[in-house]
Coordinates of C-alpha atoms in Angstrom, one line a residue:
M1 CA 95.9 93.6 95.8
E2 CA 96.1 96.7 98.1
I3 CA 93.9 99.5 96.9
K4 CA 96.1 102.5 96.1
P5 CA 93.5 104.8 94.4
R6 CA 95.8 107.7 93.5
Q7 CA 98.5 105.5 91.9
H8 CA 95.8 103.3 90.1
L9 CA 94.1 106.4 88.7
L10 CA 97.4 107.8 87.4
D11 CA 98.1 104.5 85.7
I12 CA 94.7 104.6 84.1
W13 CA 95.1 108.2 83.0
Q14 CA 98.5 107.4 81.5
A15 CA 96.9 104.5 79.5
V16 CA 93.9 106.6 78.4
A17 CA 96.2 109.5 77.3
R18 CA 98.4 107.1 75.3
Y19 CA 95.4 105.7 73.6
S20 CA 93.4 108.9 73.1
F21 CA 95.9 111.6 72.2
D22 CA 98.4 111.9 69.4
D23 CA 100.7 114.8 70.0
G24 CA 98.0 116.5 72.0
E25 CA 95.3 115.9 69.4
W26 CA 92.2 113.9 70.4
S27 CA 92.2 110.6 68.5
R28 CA 89.3 108.1 68.2
G29 CA 91.6 105.1 68.2
K30 CA 91.6 102.1 66.0
T31 CA 89.7 99.7 68.3
S32 CA 86.9 102.1 69.5
G33 CA 83.2 101.3 68.8
E34 CA 80.7 103.7 67.3
N35 CA 78.1 104.7 70.0
S36 CA 77.3 107.5 72.3
V37 CA 77.7 105.4 75.4
A38 CA 81.4 104.4 74.8
D39 CA 82.3 107.9 73.7
A40 CA 80.9 109.3 77.0
E41 CA 82.6 106.6 79.0
R42 CA 86.0 107.4 77.5
L43 CA 85.6 111.2 78.3
L44 CA 84.5 110.3 81.8
C45 CA 87.7 108.3 82.4
L46 CA 89.4 111.7 82.4
L47 CA 86.7 114.2 83.5
Y48 CA 85.3 112.2 86.4
P49 CA 88.4 112.1 88.5
A50 CA 89.4 115.6 87.4
T51 CA 86.1 117.1 88.7
E52 CA 85.5 114.8 91.8
L53 CA 89.0 114.9 93.3
P54 CA 90.7 118.2 94.1
S55 CA 94.2 116.7 93.7
F56 CA 93.4 115.6 90.1
R57 CA 91.9 118.8 88.9
L58 CA 92.8 120.0 85.4
D59 CA 90.5 123.1 85.1
D60 CA 93.0 125.4 86.8
P61 CA 96.5 124.9 85.2
D62 CA 98.3 126.7 88.0
T63 CA 97.2 124.0 90.5
T64 CA 97.7 120.9 88.4
E65 CA 100.1 118.6 90.2
N66 CA 103.3 117.2 88.7
D67 CA 102.5 113.5 88.8
V68 CA 99.2 114.3 87.0
L69 CA 101.1 116.2 84.3
W70 CA 103.5 113.3 83.9
A71 CA 100.6 110.8 83.5
L72 CA 98.9 113.0 80.9
K73 CA 102.0 114.1 79.0
R74 CA 100.6 112.6 75.8
A75 CA 97.7 115.1 76.1
G76 CA 100.0 118.1 76.2
G77 CA 101.5 120.4 78.8
R78 CA 100.1 122.2 81.7
L79 CA 98.2 124.8 79.6
E80 CA 97.3 122.5 76.7
I81 CA 95.6 119.7 78.6
P82 CA 92.4 121.5 79.6
A83 CA 92.2 123.1 76.1
N84 CA 92.5 119.7 74.5
L85 CA 89.8 118.3 76.8
V86 CA 87.5 121.1 75.6
T87 CA 88.3 120.2 72.0
A88 CA 87.5 116.5 72.7
A89 CA 84.2 117.5 74.4
V90 CA 83.2 119.7 71.4
E91 CA 83.8 116.7 69.1
F92 CA 81.6 114.5 71.3
M93 CA 78.8 117.0 71.2
R94 CA 79.0 117.5 67.4
T95 CA 79.2 113.8 66.8
H96 CA 76.1 113.0 68.9
T97 CA 73.8 115.8 67.8
D98 CA 71.5 115.4 64.8
D99 CA 69.6 118.3 63.3
K100 CA 70.3 120.3 66.5
R101 CA 68.8 117.5 68.7
P102 CA 71.1 115.6 71.1
T103 CA 71.2 111.8 70.2
F104 CA 71.8 108.9 72.5
A105 CA 72.4 106.1 70.1
G106 CA 73.3 102.6 71.4
G107 CA 75.1 102.0 68.1
D108 CA 77.3 98.8 68.1
Y109 CA 76.4 98.1 71.8
F110 CA 73.1 96.8 70.3
K111 CA 73.3 93.3 68.9
S112 CA 71.1 91.3 66.6
R113 CA 69.7 88.0 68.0
D114 CA 69.4 86.8 64.4
K115 CA 73.0 85.9 63.3
D116 CA 71.9 86.0 59.6
Q117 CA 70.3 89.5 59.8
D118 CA 72.0 92.7 60.9
L119 CA 70.3 95.5 62.8
T120 CA 68.9 98.3 60.8
D121 CA 70.3 101.8 61.0
E122 CA 67.1 102.9 62.6
Q123 CA 67.6 100.4 65.4
R124 CA 71.3 101.4 65.9
Q125 CA 70.2 105.0 66.3
L126 CA 67.7 104.2 69.0
G127 CA 68.5 106.0 72.3
V128 CA 69.4 103.8 75.2
T129 CA 69.0 104.4 79.0
D130 CA 72.7 103.7 79.5
S131 CA 73.4 106.8 77.3
F132 CA 70.8 108.9 79.0
S133 CA 72.3 108.3 82.4
M134 CA 75.9 108.5 81.3
S135 CA 75.2 111.8 79.7
I136 CA 73.9 113.3 82.9
T137 CA 77.2 112.4 84.7
L138 CA 79.3 113.6 81.8
C139 CA 77.4 116.9 81.3
L140 CA 77.5 117.7 85.0
A141 CA 81.3 117.0 85.1
L142 CA 81.8 119.1 82.0
L143 CA 79.8 122.0 83.1
G144 CA 81.7 122.2 86.4
F145 CA 85.0 121.9 84.6
L146 CA 84.1 124.7 82.1
K147 CA 82.9 127.0 84.9
V148 CA 86.3 127.1 86.4
Y149 CA 88.4 126.9 83.2
E150 CA 86.6 129.7 81.6
S151 CA 87.9 132.1 84.2
K152 CA 91.5 130.8 84.0
T153 CA 92.2 130.8 80.3
R154 CA 93.3 133.9 78.5
R155 CA 92.7 132.6 75.0
G156 CA 89.9 134.5 73.2
D157 CA 89.2 131.7 70.8
M158 CA 88.9 129.2 73.7
K159 CA 86.5 131.5 75.6
E160 CA 84.2 131.5 72.6
T161 CA 84.5 127.8 72.2
I162 CA 83.7 127.3 75.9
R163 CA 80.6 129.4 75.7
E164 CA 79.3 127.4 72.7
L165 CA 80.2 124.1 74.5
K166 CA 78.4 125.2 77.7
T167 CA 75.2 125.7 75.7
A168 CA 75.5 122.4 73.9
T169 CA 76.3 120.6 77.2
S170 CA 73.3 122.2 79.0
N171 CA 71.0 121.2 76.1
R172 CA 72.3 117.6 76.2
L173 CA 71.8 117.5 80.0
T174 CA 68.2 118.6 79.6
A175 CA 67.5 116.1 76.8
A176 CA 69.0 113.3 78.9
M177 CA 66.8 114.2 81.9
V178 CA 63.7 114.3 79.7
S179 CA 64.6 111.0 78.1
L180 CA 65.0 109.4 81.6
L181 CA 61.6 110.6 82.5
R182 CA 60.2 109.1 79.3
S183 CA 61.9 105.7 79.9
F184 CA 60.6 105.3 83.4
T185 CA 57.8 102.8 83.6
V186 CA 55.4 100.9 85.9
N187 CA 54.4 97.4 85.0
V188 CA 51.3 95.9 86.5
Y189 CA 50.4 92.2 86.2
D190 CA 48.0 89.6 87.6
T191 CA 49.1 87.1 90.2
D192 CA 48.1 84.2 87.9
S193 CA 50.3 85.5 85.0
S194 CA 53.7 84.0 84.4
Q195 CA 55.3 87.2 85.8
G196 CA 53.0 87.0 88.8
R197 CA 53.9 83.4 89.5
T198 CA 57.6 84.1 89.2
L199 CA 57.4 87.0 91.6
A200 CA 55.3 85.1 94.1
E201 CA 57.7 82.2 94.1
L202 CA 60.7 84.6 94.5
L203 CA 59.1 86.4 97.4
G204 CA 57.5 83.4 99.1
Q205 CA 60.8 81.5 99.2
R206 CA 59.0 78.2 99.2
Q207 CA 57.5 79.0 102.6
L208 CA 54.5 81.3 101.7
S209 CA 51.6 80.6 99.4
T210 CA 50.7 83.0 96.6
R211 CA 47.8 84.3 98.7
Q212 CA 50.1 84.9 101.7
V213 CA 52.6 86.7 99.5
L214 CA 49.9 88.9 97.9
E215 CA 48.6 89.9 101.4
K216 CA 52.0 90.8 102.6
F217 CA 52.8 92.6 99.3
Q218 CA 49.6 94.6 99.7
R219 CA 50.5 95.7 103.2
R220 CA 54.2 96.6 102.5
F221 CA 53.6 98.4 99.2
R222 CA 50.3 100.2 99.8
P223 CA 52.1 103.5 100.5
L224 CA 54.3 103.2 97.4
R225 CA 51.3 102.2 95.3
A226 CA 49.5 105.3 96.5
A227 CA 52.5 107.6 95.9
I228 CA 52.9 106.3 92.3
I229 CA 49.2 106.8 91.5
E230 CA 49.1 110.3 93.0
S231 CA 52.5 111.6 91.7
F232 CA 53.0 110.1 88.2
I233 CA 51.2 110.5 84.9
L234 CA 50.5 107.0 83.7
G235 CA 48.4 105.5 80.9
V236 CA 44.7 105.0 81.8
D237 CA 45.0 101.2 81.7
V238 CA 48.0 101.2 84.0
Q239 CA 46.4 103.8 86.3
E240 CA 43.3 101.7 86.8
A241 CA 45.2 98.4 87.1
L242 CA 47.5 99.9 89.8
K243 CA 44.5 100.8 91.9
D244 CA 43.6 97.1 92.1
E245 CA 45.5 95.8 95.1
S246 CA 45.1 92.2 93.8
Q247 CA 47.7 93.0 91.2
F248 CA 51.5 92.9 91.5
F249 CA 53.5 95.8 90.1
E250 CA 57.1 96.7 89.4
C251 CA 58.7 100.1 88.7
G252 CA 62.0 101.2 87.2
W253 CA 63.5 102.0 83.8
A254 CA 63.0 100.4 80.5
W255 CA 66.0 100.0 78.1
S256 CA 64.9 103.0 76.0
L257 CA 62.0 105.4 75.6
V258 CA 58.8 103.6 76.4
R259 CA 56.3 103.1 73.6
D260 CA 53.6 105.8 73.7
A261 CA 55.4 107.7 76.4
P262 CA 54.0 111.3 76.4
E263 CA 56.4 114.1 75.6
V264 CA 57.7 116.1 78.6
M265 CA 56.9 119.8 78.4
T266 CA 60.0 121.9 78.6
E267 CA 61.1 125.3 77.4
E268 CA 64.7 124.2 76.8
P269 CA 65.8 124.0 73.2
I270 CA 66.3 120.2 73.0
G271 CA 64.6 119.7 69.6
P272 CA 61.8 117.2 68.8
Q273 CA 61.3 114.3 71.2
P274 CA 61.5 111.0 69.4
A275 CA 58.8 108.3 69.7
G276 CA 59.6 105.4 72.0
V277 CA 59.6 101.7 71.0
A278 CA 60.5 99.9 74.2
N279 CA 57.9 97.7 75.9
P280 CA 56.8 99.3 79.3
V281 CA 58.8 96.7 81.3
P282 CA 61.5 97.7 83.9
Y283 CA 64.9 96.1 83.5
L284 CA 67.1 95.7 86.6
Y285 CA 70.3 96.6 84.7
F286 CA 68.9 99.8 83.2
T287 CA 67.3 100.7 86.5
V288 CA 70.6 100.5 88.3
V289 CA 72.3 102.6 85.6
A290 CA 69.5 105.3 85.8
L291 CA 69.8 105.5 89.6
D292 CA 73.5 106.1 89.3
G293 CA 73.1 109.0 86.9
I294 CA 70.2 110.6 88.7
E295 CA 72.1 110.5 92.0
D296 CA 74.7 112.9 90.5
L297 CA 72.0 115.6 90.1
F298 CA 71.8 115.9 93.9
S299 CA 75.5 115.7 94.7
D300 CA 77.2 118.4 96.8
R301 CA 79.2 119.4 93.8
T302 CA 76.2 120.0 91.6
L303 CA 74.4 122.0 94.3
T304 CA 77.5 124.0 95.3
L305 CA 78.5 125.0 91.8
G306 CA 74.8 125.7 90.8
L307 CA 75.1 123.6 87.7
L308 CA 71.3 123.2 87.0
N309 CA 69.2 126.0 85.6
T310 CA 65.6 126.6 86.8
E311 CA 64.0 124.3 84.2
Q312 CA 66.5 121.5 84.9
Q313 CA 65.9 121.8 88.6
K314 CA 62.2 121.0 87.9
L315 CA 63.1 118.0 85.9
A316 CA 65.6 116.9 88.6
E317 CA 62.9 117.0 91.2
A318 CA 60.6 114.8 89.0
L319 CA 63.5 112.4 88.6
R320 CA 64.3 112.4 92.3
L321 CA 60.8 111.3 93.1
R322 CA 61.2 108.3 90.8
W323 CA 64.7 107.7 92.2
E324 CA 63.4 107.5 95.7
I325 CA 60.3 105.4 95.0
T326 CA 62.3 102.9 92.8
Q327 CA 64.9 102.5 95.5
Q328 CA 62.3 101.9 98.2
Y329 CA 60.5 99.4 95.9
W330 CA 63.5 97.2 95.1
S331 CA 65.0 97.5 98.6
R332 CA 61.7 96.2 100.0
I333 CA 61.5 93.4 97.4
A334 CA 65.1 92.4 98.2
R335 CA 64.3 92.2 102.0
F336 CA 60.7 91.1 101.6
D337 CA 60.9 88.4 104.3
R338 CA 62.9 89.2 107.4
D339 CA 63.9 85.6 108.1
R340 CA 65.2 84.9 104.5
W341 CA 65.7 87.7 102.1
P342 CA 64.9 87.0 98.5
L343 CA 68.2 88.6 97.7
E344 CA 69.9 85.9 99.6
D345 CA 68.4 83.3 97.2
I346 CA 71.1 83.5 94.5
P347 CA 70.7 83.7 91.5
W348 CA 68.0 86.3 91.2
R349 CA 65.2 85.6 88.7
T350 CA 63.8 88.4 86.7
T351 CA 60.0 88.5 86.0
G352 CA 59.9 90.6 82.9
Q353 CA 62.6 88.9 80.9
K354 CA 62.3 85.4 82.6
L355 CA 66.1 85.1 83.2
E356 CA 68.2 84.2 86.2
S357 CA 71.8 85.1 86.9
E358 CA 74.3 86.2 89.5
Y359 CA 74.4 89.5 87.6
F360 CA 70.7 90.2 88.5
S361 CA 71.5 89.4 92.1
L362 CA 74.3 92.0 92.0
S363 CA 71.9 94.5 90.3
V364 CA 69.4 94.2 93.2
A365 CA 72.2 94.4 95.7
A366 CA 73.3 97.6 93.9
I367 CA 69.9 99.1 94.4
L368 CA 69.9 98.0 98.0
V369 CA 73.3 99.7 98.5
H370 CA 71.8 102.9 97.0
D371 CA 69.0 102.6 99.6
L372 CA 71.4 101.9 102.5
L373 CA 73.4 104.9 101.5
R374 CA 70.3 107.1 101.4
R375 CA 69.0 106.1 104.8
R376 CA 70.7 105.0 108.0
A377 CA 71.2 101.3 107.6
T378 CA 70.9 98.9 110.6
D379 CA 73.9 96.6 111.5
D380 CA 71.7 93.6 110.5
D381 CA 71.0 95.0 107.0
L382 CA 74.7 95.8 106.5
T383 CA 76.0 92.5 107.7
R384 CA 73.6 90.5 105.6
T385 CA 74.4 92.6 102.5
V386 CA 78.1 92.1 103.1
R387 CA 77.5 88.3 103.1
V388 CA 75.6 88.6 99.8
M389 CA 78.5 90.5 98.2
E390 CA 81.0 87.9 99.5
R391 CA 78.9 85.0 98.0
L392 CA 78.6 86.9 94.7
G393 CA 82.4 87.1 94.6
E394 CA 82.6 83.4 95.2
R395 CA 79.9 82.4 92.7
G396 CA 81.4 84.7 90.1
R397 CA 84.8 83.0 90.5
I398 CA 86.4 86.2 91.5
T399 CA 87.4 85.0 95.0
S400 CA 87.2 81.3 94.3
R401 CA 88.8 78.9 91.8
M402 CA 87.4 78.3 88.3
T403 CA 86.6 74.6 87.7
R404 CA 87.1 72.7 84.5
D405 CA 84.5 73.7 81.9
D406 CA 82.9 76.1 84.4
P407 CA 79.8 77.7 83.0
V408 CA 80.4 80.7 85.2
V409 CA 83.0 81.9 82.7
H410 CA 80.1 83.0 80.5
L411 CA 79.1 85.6 83.2
H412 CA 82.3 87.5 82.2
N413 CA 82.7 86.5 78.5
P414 CA 80.5 87.0 76.5
G415 CA 78.4 88.2 79.4
V416 CA 74.7 88.1 80.3
T417 CA 72.5 88.9 77.3
L418 CA 69.2 90.8 77.7
P419 CA 66.5 90.7 75.1
L420 CA 65.4 94.3 74.3
Q421 CA 61.7 93.9 74.2
G422 CA 60.0 96.2 71.6
G423 CA 63.2 96.8 69.6
G424 CA 62.2 94.0 67.2
T425 CA 59.2 96.0 65.9
I426 CA 61.5 97.9 63.5
G427 CA 63.9 95.2 62.6
P428 CA 65.3 91.9 63.8
P429 CA 65.2 91.1 67.6
M430 CA 67.7 93.2 69.6
D431 CA 69.9 92.2 72.5
W432 CA 72.2 94.0 75.0
T433 CA 75.1 92.2 76.6
M434 CA 76.5 92.9 80.1
N435 CA 80.0 91.7 80.8
D436 CA 80.9 94.1 83.7
F437 CA 80.1 91.8 86.6
S438 CA 83.5 92.1 88.2
T439 CA 83.8 95.9 88.0
Q440 CA 80.2 96.3 89.2
L441 CA 81.0 94.1 92.2
L442 CA 84.1 96.2 92.9
K443 CA 82.2 99.5 92.7
R444 CA 79.3 98.4 95.0
T445 CA 81.8 96.8 97.5
V446 CA 83.7 100.1 97.8
Q447 CA 80.4 102.0 98.1
L448 CA 79.4 99.7 101.0
C449 CA 82.8 100.0 102.5
T450 CA 82.4 103.8 102.6
L451 CA 79.0 103.4 104.3
S452 CA 80.1 100.9 106.9
R453 CA 81.1 102.2 110.3
N454 CA 81.2 98.7 111.7
L455 CA 84.8 97.5 112.1
S456 CA 84.1 93.8 111.3
A457 CA 81.9 94.6 108.2
H458 CA 84.4 97.2 107.0
D459 CA 87.3 94.8 107.2
R460 CA 85.4 92.1 105.3
L461 CA 84.3 94.5 102.6
L462 CA 87.9 95.9 102.2
R463 CA 89.3 92.4 101.8
L464 CA 86.6 91.7 99.1
A465 CA 87.3 94.9 97.4
E466 CA 91.1 94.2 97.4
D467 CA 90.5 90.7 96.0
T468 CA 88.2 92.0 93.3
L469 CA 90.6 94.7 92.3
G470 CA 93.3 92.2 92.0
H471 CA 91.1 90.1 89.7
V472 CA 90.2 93.2 87.6
W473 CA 93.7 94.6 87.4
R474 CA 95.0 91.3 86.0
R475 CA 92.5 91.7 83.1
R476 CA 94.2 94.8 81.7
I477 CA 95.3 94.6 78.1
G478 CA 99.0 93.8 78.1
D479 CA 100.2 95.2 74.8
G480 CA 99.2 97.0 71.6
E481 CA 97.2 100.1 71.2
G482 CA 95.0 99.5 74.3
A483 CA 97.8 98.5 76.7
G484 CA 96.9 99.3 80.3
L485 CA 93.2 99.5 79.5
W486 CA 90.5 96.9 79.7
D487 CA 89.4 94.1 79.0
N488 CA 91.5 91.0 78.5
V489 CA 89.3 88.3 80.1
Q490 CA 91.5 85.5 79.0
A491 CA 94.3 86.7 81.3
V492 CA 92.2 85.5 84.2
Y493 CA 90.1 82.8 82.6
P494 CA 92.3 81.1 80.0
E495 CA 89.5 78.8 78.9
T496 CA 87.3 81.6 77.6
A497 CA 87.2 82.6 74.0
I498 CA 89.9 85.1 72.9
P499 CA 88.4 88.6 72.9
G500 CA 88.3 90.6 69.7
G501 CA 91.0 93.0 70.9
R502 CA 88.7 96.0 71.3
V503 CA 89.1 98.4 74.3
S504 CA 86.1 98.2 76.6
W505 CA 85.4 101.7 77.7
S506 CA 82.5 100.3 79.8
I507 CA 84.9 98.3 82.0
T508 CA 87.6 101.0 82.0
E509 CA 85.1 103.7 83.1
R510 CA 83.8 101.5 85.9
V511 CA 87.2 100.8 87.3
T512 CA 88.0 104.6 87.2
E513 CA 84.7 105.3 89.0
A514 CA 85.5 102.7 91.7
M515 CA 89.0 104.2 92.2
V516 CA 87.4 107.7 92.7
K517 CA 85.1 106.2 95.3
A518 CA 88.0 104.4 97.0
H519 CA 89.9 107.7 97.1
K520 CA 86.9 109.3 98.8
M521 CA 86.6 106.4 101.2
Y522 CA 90.2 106.8 102.4
G523 CA 89.5 110.5 102.8
Q524 CA 86.9 109.8 105.5
P525 CA 87.8 109.7 109.2
P526 CA 88.7 106.1 110.3
I527 CA 86.2 104.0 112.1
R528 CA 86.2 104.9 115.8
S529 CA 86.8 101.9 118.1
V530 CA 85.0 102.2 121.4
Q531 CA 87.5 99.9 123.1
L532 CA 90.5 101.8 121.8
A533 CA 88.9 105.1 122.9
E534 CA 88.5 103.8 126.5
Q535 CA 92.1 102.6 126.6
A536 CA 93.4 105.9 125.0
R537 CA 91.5 107.9 127.6
A538 CA 93.0 105.9 130.4
L539 CA 96.5 106.2 129.0
I540 CA 96.1 110.0 128.5
S541 CA 94.8 110.3 132.0
E542 CA 97.9 108.5 133.4
A543 CA 100.2 110.5 131.1
T544 CA 98.7 113.8 132.2
H545 CA 99.1 112.9 135.8
L546 CA 102.7 111.9 135.4
F547 CA 103.5 115.0 133.3
G548 CA 102.1 117.2 136.0
N549 CA 104.2 115.3 138.5
E550 CA 107.3 115.9 136.4
L551 CA 106.6 119.6 136.3
M552 CA 106.9 119.7 140.1
E553 CA 110.6 119.0 139.8
P554 CA 113.0 122.0 139.8
P555 CA 112.5 123.8 136.4
P556 CA 115.2 123.0 133.9
P557 CA 116.8 125.7 131.6
P558 CA 114.4 126.5 128.8
D559 CA 116.9 125.7 126.1
G560 CA 118.3 122.7 127.9
K561 CA 117.7 119.1 126.8
R562 CA 115.2 118.3 129.5
G563 CA 113.3 121.6 128.9
L564 CA 113.0 120.9 125.2
E565 CA 111.9 117.3 125.9
L566 CA 109.1 118.6 128.3
K567 CA 107.9 121.0 125.6
G568 CA 107.7 118.2 123.1
I569 CA 105.8 116.0 125.6
E570 CA 103.3 118.8 126.2
V571 CA 102.7 119.1 122.4
S572 CA 102.2 115.3 122.0
L573 CA 99.9 115.2 125.0
R574 CA 97.8 118.0 123.7
R575 CA 97.5 116.4 120.2
A576 CA 96.6 113.0 121.8
R577 CA 93.7 114.7 123.6
A578 CA 92.5 116.4 120.4
L579 CA 92.5 113.1 118.5
M580 CA 91.0 111.0 121.2
D581 CA 87.4 111.1 119.8
E582 CA 88.1 110.8 116.1
Q583 CA 91.3 108.7 116.0
P584 CA 91.6 106.8 119.3
G585 CA 94.2 104.5 117.9
T586 CA 96.5 107.4 117.1
A587 CA 95.8 109.0 120.4
Y588 CA 96.6 105.7 122.1
A589 CA 100.0 105.5 120.3
L590 CA 100.8 109.1 121.2
A591 CA 99.9 108.5 124.8
L592 CA 102.2 105.5 124.9
D593 CA 105.0 107.5 123.5
V594 CA 104.5 110.2 126.1
L595 CA 104.6 107.7 128.9
R596 CA 107.8 106.2 127.5
R597 CA 109.5 109.6 127.3
L598 CA 108.3 110.6 130.8
D599 CA 109.7 107.3 132.1
T600 CA 113.0 108.1 130.4
L601 CA 113.2 111.4 132.2
V602 CA 112.4 109.8 135.6
R603 CA 115.1 107.1 135.1
A604 CA 117.6 109.7 134.0
R605 CA 116.9 111.8 137.1
E606 CA 117.1 108.7 139.3
G607 CA 120.4 107.7 137.7
A608 CA 121.9 111.2 138.4
T609 CA 120.8 111.0 142.0
I610 CA 122.5 107.6 142.5
Q611 CA 125.7 108.9 141.0
G612 CA 125.5 112.0 143.2
V613 CA 125.3 109.8 146.3

């Protein structure tokens, strides 16, 4: 399926507007869940494209384009759409604020492992890292949207609402940043522990002993170990254990606020900081989610619009340090051995939760993509990562055929289940299910495609992205209230259990995000071919010479046919020269056309000479 990001985004917006608005009024919908994550994801389906892509902007009604208005006609007219989005955001902030403290409840995204015992209200109200991260992205998008819309609207009541919403949004942003700081953790363990043996086996790849792995681990991670000890406030036990180089360690984000995590000192009015219950163990999934949200704090848009106040800038710097160290840690783990990357040994095995799945391989690959985007990747790193992504597409039965009774179907429905360690201390054991493998693969593939400046790698990634989008697009809900949204897994995997009919805002938001990234990818200059550049330069040189030769002929009348043709040739030749460095293929085509037109003039003159004789 060819990626057409603008058309796909308009299709998604039309479906979201049909589901979410009733005569311009924001509606929760019959099949929505009850949690802060899903509510943020639904708002982001509209706000993320509207704030990241100029052609989709809604904050200035005078510049809203006609096809956008048509797609969102259920949300109102040109002037009503931004006002109705403000109303929806106000409802979100009120719903997820308790006693003037922003809340980040996982709600019905949390599941009980005990089928005979439901989760307690206290458990459902626990904050989750997914919500912390999603709130950062949502609040930044909303603050930028309000900054422009406030200067465009003439409604006095709306201006007052915007001022109140900006305050609530800023408070939620600060609370989300504080929560991410309090859910970051470092886990240290002995090489003889079950976690240590799992990590040693993973890194050794059946070629290195535990002692050899430890020696190599010590050398590669000594700078990161020192940076963590010097830069982070850790518990006394962790601090001392981390200094012992005979110990392995991991860093990243837990599923929620870590048990005994100290409060973060801030002057912002975010209310009391709740106690944490999560075990201090990093989760790959929640680490990837946190990295995505933190990255938005340093985007060009955030910096250009000045969306962070002084206190938030301090918190952002603290998060950025954790963001960089975590990326470096997992990138080095993924590429631990130069000859055979642990990442290439699919499926990945987690040490903390003792699980293995293609989903975890994709999570590690996602962090590696973050790191490749941050630094200048080598061709070898990029080529090997491309191959990993292609294998994940095959193993996930996205680019290969599903076999009879294929167990891989469980990767998509019901998904990979994570035990939330520590959540069972206040009720039955808690689980979290991840069923977005396909959309995560699409998102990371498009990200890599944007990064790649190698023609071969770019072509392979684009084919994988197109195949994955085709798979995902077939999973849209066909009819009913959620028509055009996601997720109907049975449309692709008929053998899977029939889904409950609920709209998955998690899947829908990730498809939206992938299309925004694809839109930006096509906005980049095309990859420059050295071979084409050399050929274009040769053609332009020949065309320039022949054009000069043509100008030596007796000058034609300025308004005559030959005079107009010469002017057109001169313009084309000038444009070919201008494009030669950035678009050699276009310059090549223009030069060929110039040569053809010049040859036509020569033949016409020769024909006239023969007739004259």
